[in-house]
Tab-separated table of C-alpha atoms and ligand atoms in Angstrom:
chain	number	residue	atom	x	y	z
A	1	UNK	CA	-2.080	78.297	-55.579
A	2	UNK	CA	-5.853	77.121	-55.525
A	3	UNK	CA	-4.782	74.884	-58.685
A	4	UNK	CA	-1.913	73.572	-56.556
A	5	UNK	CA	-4.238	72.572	-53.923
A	6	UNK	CA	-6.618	71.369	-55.843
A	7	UNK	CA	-4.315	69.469	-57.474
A	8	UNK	CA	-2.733	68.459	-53.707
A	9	UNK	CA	-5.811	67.297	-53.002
A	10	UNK	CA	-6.629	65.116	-56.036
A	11	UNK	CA	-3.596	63.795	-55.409
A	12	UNK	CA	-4.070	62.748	-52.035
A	13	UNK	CA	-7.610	61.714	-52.545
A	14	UNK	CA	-6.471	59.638	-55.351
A	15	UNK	CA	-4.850	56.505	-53.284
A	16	UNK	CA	-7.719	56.436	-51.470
A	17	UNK	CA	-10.017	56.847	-54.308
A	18	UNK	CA	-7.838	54.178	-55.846
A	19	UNK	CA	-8.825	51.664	-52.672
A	20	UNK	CA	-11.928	52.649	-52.756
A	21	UNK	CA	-12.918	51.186	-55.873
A	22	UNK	CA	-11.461	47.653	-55.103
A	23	UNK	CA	-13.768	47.723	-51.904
A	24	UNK	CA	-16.475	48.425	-53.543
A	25	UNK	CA	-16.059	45.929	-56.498
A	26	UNK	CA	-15.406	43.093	-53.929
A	27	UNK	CA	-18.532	44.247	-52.316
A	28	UNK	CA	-20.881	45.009	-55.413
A	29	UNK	CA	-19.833	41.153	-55.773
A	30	UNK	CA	-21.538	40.459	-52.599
A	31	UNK	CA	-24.146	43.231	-53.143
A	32	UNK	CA	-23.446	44.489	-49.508
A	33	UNK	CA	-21.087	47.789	-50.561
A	34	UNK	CA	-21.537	49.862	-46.987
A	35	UNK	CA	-19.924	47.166	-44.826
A	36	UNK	CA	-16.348	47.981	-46.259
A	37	UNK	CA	-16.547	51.211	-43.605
A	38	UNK	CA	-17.524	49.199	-40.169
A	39	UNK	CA	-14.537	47.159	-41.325
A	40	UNK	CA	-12.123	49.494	-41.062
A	41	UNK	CA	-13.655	51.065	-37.628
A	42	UNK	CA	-13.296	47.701	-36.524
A	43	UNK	CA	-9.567	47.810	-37.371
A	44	UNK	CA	-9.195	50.519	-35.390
A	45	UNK	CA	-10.957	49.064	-32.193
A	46	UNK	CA	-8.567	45.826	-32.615
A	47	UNK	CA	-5.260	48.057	-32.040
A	48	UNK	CA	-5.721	48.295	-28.308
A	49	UNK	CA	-6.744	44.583	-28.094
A	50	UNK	CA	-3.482	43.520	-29.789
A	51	UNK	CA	-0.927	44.915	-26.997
A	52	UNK	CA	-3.507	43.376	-24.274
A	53	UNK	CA	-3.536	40.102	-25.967
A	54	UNK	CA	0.599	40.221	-26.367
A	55	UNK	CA	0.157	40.755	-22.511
A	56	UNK	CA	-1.730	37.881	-22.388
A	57	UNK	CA	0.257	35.776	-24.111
A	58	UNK	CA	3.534	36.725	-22.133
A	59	UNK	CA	1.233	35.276	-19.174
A	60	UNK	CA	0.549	32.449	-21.432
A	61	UNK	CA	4.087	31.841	-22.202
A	62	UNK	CA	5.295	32.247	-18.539
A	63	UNK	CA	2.577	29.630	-17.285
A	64	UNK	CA	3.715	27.597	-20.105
A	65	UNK	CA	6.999	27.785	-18.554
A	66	UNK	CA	6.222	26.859	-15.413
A	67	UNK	CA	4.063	23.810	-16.708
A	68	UNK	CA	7.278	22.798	-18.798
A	69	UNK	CA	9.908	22.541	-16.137
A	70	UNK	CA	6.939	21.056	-13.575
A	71	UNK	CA	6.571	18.244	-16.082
A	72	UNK	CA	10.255	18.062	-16.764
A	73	UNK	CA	10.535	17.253	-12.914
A	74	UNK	CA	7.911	14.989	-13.142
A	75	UNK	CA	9.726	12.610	-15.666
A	76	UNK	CA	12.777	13.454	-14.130
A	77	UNK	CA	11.951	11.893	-10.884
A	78	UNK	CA	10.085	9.246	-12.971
A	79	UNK	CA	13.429	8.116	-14.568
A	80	UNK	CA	15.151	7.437	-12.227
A	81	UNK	CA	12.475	5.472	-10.700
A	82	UNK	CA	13.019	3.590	-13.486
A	83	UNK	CA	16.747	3.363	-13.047
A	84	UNK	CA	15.634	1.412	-9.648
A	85	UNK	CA	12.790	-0.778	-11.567
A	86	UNK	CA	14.704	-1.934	-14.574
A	87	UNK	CA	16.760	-4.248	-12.869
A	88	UNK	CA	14.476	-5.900	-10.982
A	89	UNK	CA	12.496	-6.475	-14.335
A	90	UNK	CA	15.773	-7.786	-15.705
A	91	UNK	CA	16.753	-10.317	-12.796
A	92	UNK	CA	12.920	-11.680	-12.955
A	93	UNK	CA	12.393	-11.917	-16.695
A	94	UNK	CA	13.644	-15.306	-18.241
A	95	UNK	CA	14.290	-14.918	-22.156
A	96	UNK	CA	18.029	-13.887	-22.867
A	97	UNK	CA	15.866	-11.508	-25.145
A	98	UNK	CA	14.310	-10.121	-22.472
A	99	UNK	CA	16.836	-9.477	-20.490
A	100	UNK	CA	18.898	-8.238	-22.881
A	101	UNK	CA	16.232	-5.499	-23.505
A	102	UNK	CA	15.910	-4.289	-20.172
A	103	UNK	CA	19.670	-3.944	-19.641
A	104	UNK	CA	20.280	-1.675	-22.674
A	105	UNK	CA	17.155	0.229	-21.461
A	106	UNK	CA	18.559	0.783	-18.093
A	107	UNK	CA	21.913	2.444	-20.153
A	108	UNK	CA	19.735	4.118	-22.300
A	109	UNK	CA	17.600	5.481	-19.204
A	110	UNK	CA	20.816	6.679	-17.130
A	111	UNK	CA	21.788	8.886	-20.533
A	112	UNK	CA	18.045	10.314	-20.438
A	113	UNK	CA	18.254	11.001	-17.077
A	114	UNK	CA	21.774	13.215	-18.150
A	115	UNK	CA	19.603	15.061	-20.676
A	116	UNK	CA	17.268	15.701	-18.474
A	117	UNK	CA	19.818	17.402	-16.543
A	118	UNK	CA	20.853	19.523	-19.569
A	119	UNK	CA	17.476	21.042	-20.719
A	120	UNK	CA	17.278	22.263	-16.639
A	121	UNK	CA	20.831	23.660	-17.300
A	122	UNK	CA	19.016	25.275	-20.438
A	123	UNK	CA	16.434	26.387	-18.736
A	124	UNK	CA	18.575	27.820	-15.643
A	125	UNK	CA	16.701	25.834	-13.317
A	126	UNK	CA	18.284	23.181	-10.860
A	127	UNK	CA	17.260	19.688	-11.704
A	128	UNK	CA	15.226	18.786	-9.496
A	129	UNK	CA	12.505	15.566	-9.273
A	130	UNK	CA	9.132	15.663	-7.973
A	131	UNK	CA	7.103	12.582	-7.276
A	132	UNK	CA	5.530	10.844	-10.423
A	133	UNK	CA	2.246	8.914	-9.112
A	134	UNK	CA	1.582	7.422	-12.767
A	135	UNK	CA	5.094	6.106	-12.843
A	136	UNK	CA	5.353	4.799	-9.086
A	137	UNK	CA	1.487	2.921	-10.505
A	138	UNK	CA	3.472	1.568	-13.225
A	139	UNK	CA	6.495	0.030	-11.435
A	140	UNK	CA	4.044	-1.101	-8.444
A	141	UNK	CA	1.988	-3.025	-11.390
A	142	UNK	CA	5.158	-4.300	-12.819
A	143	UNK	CA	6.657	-5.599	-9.090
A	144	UNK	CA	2.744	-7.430	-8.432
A	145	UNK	CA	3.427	-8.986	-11.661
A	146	UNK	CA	6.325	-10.500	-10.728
A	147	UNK	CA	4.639	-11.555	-7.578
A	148	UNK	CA	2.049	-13.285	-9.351
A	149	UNK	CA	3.495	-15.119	-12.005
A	150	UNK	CA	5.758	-17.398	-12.112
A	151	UNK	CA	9.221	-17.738	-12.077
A	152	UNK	CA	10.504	-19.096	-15.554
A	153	UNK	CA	8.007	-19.112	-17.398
A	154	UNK	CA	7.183	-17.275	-20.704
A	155	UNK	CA	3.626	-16.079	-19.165
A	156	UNK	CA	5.392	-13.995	-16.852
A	157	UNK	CA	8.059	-12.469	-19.921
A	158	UNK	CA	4.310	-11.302	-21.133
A	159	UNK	CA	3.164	-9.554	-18.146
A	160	UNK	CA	6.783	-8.100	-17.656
A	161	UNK	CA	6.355	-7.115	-21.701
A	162	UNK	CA	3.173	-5.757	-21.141
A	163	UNK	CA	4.019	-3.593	-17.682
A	164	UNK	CA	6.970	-2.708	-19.555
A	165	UNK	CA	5.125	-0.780	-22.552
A	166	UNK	CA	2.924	0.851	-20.558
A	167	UNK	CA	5.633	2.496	-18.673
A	168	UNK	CA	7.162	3.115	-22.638
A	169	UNK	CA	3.617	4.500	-24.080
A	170	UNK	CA	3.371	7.226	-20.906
A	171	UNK	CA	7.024	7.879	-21.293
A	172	UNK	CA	6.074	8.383	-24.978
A	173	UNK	CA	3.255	10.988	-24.373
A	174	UNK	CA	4.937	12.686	-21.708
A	175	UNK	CA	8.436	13.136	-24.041
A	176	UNK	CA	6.218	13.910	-27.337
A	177	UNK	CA	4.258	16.576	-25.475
A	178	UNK	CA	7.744	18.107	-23.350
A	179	UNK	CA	9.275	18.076	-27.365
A	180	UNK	CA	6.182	20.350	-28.639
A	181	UNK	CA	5.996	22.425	-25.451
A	182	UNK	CA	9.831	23.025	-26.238
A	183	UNK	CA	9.369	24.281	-29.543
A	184	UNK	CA	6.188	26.159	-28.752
A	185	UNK	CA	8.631	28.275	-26.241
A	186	UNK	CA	11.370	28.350	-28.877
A	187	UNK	CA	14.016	26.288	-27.170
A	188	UNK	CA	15.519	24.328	-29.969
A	189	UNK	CA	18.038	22.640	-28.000
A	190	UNK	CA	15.861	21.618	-25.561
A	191	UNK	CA	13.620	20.246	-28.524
A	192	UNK	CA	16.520	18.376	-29.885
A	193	UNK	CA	17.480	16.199	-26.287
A	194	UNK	CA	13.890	15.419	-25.727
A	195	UNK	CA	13.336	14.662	-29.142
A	196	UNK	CA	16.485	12.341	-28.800
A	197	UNK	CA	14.735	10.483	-26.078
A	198	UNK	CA	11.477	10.271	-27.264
A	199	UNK	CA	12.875	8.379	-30.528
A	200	UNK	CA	14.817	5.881	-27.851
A	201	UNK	CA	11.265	5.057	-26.173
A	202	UNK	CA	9.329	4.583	-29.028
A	203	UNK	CA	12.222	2.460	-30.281
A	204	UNK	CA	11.952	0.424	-27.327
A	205	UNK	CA	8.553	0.034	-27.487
A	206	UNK	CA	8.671	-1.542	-30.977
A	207	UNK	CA	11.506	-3.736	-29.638
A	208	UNK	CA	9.232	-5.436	-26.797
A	209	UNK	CA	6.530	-5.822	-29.357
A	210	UNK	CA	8.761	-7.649	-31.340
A	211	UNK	CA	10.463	-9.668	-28.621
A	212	UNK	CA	6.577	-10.639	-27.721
A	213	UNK	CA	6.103	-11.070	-31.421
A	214	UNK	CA	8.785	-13.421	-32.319
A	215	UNK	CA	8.950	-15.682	-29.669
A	216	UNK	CA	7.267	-15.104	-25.989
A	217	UNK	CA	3.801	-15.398	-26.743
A	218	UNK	CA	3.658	-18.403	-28.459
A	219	UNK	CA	6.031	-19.978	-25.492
A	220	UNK	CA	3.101	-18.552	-23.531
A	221	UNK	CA	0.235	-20.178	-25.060
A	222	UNK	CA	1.813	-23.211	-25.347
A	223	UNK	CA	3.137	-23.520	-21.705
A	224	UNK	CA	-0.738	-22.810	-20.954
A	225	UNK	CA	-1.374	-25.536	-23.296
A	226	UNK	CA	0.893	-27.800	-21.028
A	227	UNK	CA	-0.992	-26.357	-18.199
A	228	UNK	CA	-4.097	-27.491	-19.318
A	229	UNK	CA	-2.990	-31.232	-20.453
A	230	UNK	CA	-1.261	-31.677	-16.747
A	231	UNK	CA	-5.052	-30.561	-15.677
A	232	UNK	CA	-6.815	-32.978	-17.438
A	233	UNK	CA	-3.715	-35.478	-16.358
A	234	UNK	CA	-4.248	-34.963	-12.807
A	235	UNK	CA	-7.817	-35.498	-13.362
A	236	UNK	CA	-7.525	-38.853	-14.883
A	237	UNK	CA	-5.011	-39.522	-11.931
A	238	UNK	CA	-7.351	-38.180	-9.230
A	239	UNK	CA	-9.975	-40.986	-10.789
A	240	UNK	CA	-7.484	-43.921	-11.033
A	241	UNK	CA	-6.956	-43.185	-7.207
A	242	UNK	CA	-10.607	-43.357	-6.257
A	243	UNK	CA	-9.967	-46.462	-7.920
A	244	UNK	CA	-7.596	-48.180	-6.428
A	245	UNK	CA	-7.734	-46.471	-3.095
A	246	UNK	CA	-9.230	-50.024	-1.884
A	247	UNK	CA	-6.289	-51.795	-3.209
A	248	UNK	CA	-3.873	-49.262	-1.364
A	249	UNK	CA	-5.342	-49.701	1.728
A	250	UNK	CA	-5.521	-52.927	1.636
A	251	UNK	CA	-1.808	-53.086	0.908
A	252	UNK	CA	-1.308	-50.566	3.423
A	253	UNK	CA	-2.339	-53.194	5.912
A	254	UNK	CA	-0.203	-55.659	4.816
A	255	UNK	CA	2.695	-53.052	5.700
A	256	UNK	CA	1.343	-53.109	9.204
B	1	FE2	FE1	12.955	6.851	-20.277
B	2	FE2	FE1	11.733	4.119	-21.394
């Protein structure tokens, strides 16, 4: 019987004499050979840690929850803002081009606004929008530039260009970041719609750069060219008047 357990006991000393070695080789490499124990204390320790830290990040995950369908109202209510702006961007821009953009935007913006409505459904929530200050800053820029410029003229395409990308590049972020968010909860589907949307803005985007591109600025810079010969015109004019003012009045007198 004493064999047996001795034997027992080799036995079960033997996995551990087997570990034992490897620990110590790795650490005869690094000449340090009594930290291997602390290390496995300190395994011990982390057990308890672990189930407070999955408490944690259930926290975590519900206040990323929260954050998620906050900023899905956010954009929510910020599209169909948008549904309100676009037209007015469309009725004051002048290039066909232009215009042309805008409308397709305002189709494409109505189908985001649907699947919008779907990732709520996903999430069980009702879709509801809360006020988007960046976006209503946006629009209010875009409406002042249409106050200020123009009508007709290829400056103000550029401004409405312009206003028009920003509202695209914060769109951008805000869909790129709602698409990770998504994943980082494991929603797939969700993922997928914004995902869908984010591709339409960004494709957008690169559209107005290349309406800009192609054609509007360099109306721009010429009708500022323009502007700045019909300066120099009405200078010469203003000059020739002094001139002849003398002339005109005297004529003036004759119509008397
Ligand atoms: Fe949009
Ligand atoms: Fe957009």
């Amino acid at each position: 019987m004493k064999t047996a357990k001795k034997a027992a006991a080799k036995k079960s000393k033997t996995p551990a004499k087997k570990s034992a070695p490897r620990k110590a080789a790795t650490a005869t490499k690094r000449a340090m050979p009594k930290k291997a124990a602390p290390k496995k204390a300190a395994a011990k320790k982390a057990a308890p840690k672990k189930s407070a830290s999955r408490m944690q990040s259930m926290d975590d995950q519900s206040m990323l929850r929260e954050f998620f369908i906050d900023s899905l109202k956010d954009i929510y209510w910020a599209e169909k803002h948008l549904t309100k702006a676009l037209p007015k961007m469309q009725r004051a821009a002048t290039s066909e081009e232009l215009k042309t953009a805008f409308e397709e935007h305002l189709a494409q913006t109505e189908e985001q606004i649907q699947r919008l409505e779907q990732v709520f459904e996903i999430m069980g929530e009702p879709a509801k929008a809360k006020k988007c200050d960046a976006m209503e800053g946006l629009t209010k820029e875009a409406q002042s530039i249409i106050e200020e410029t123009e009508k007709g003229t290829a400056t103000r395409d550029v401004a409405l260009i312009m206003a028009a990308q920003k509202v695209e590049h914060y769109e951008i972020a805000t869909y790129g970041g709602l698409a990770q968010l998504a994943a980082t909860l494991g929603l797939e589907d969700a993922k997928e719609l914004l995902g869908m949307t984010l591709q339409e803005e960004k494709d957008t985007d690169e559209n107005l750069t290349a309406i800009a591109e192609n054609d509007i600025n360099i109306q721009a810079a010429e009708e500022d060219e323009d502007e700045e010969d019909e300066e120099e015109e009405e200078d010469d004019e203003d000059m020739e008047d002094d001139e002849d003012s003398d002339d005109e009045d005297e004529e003036e007198d004759d119509d008397m």
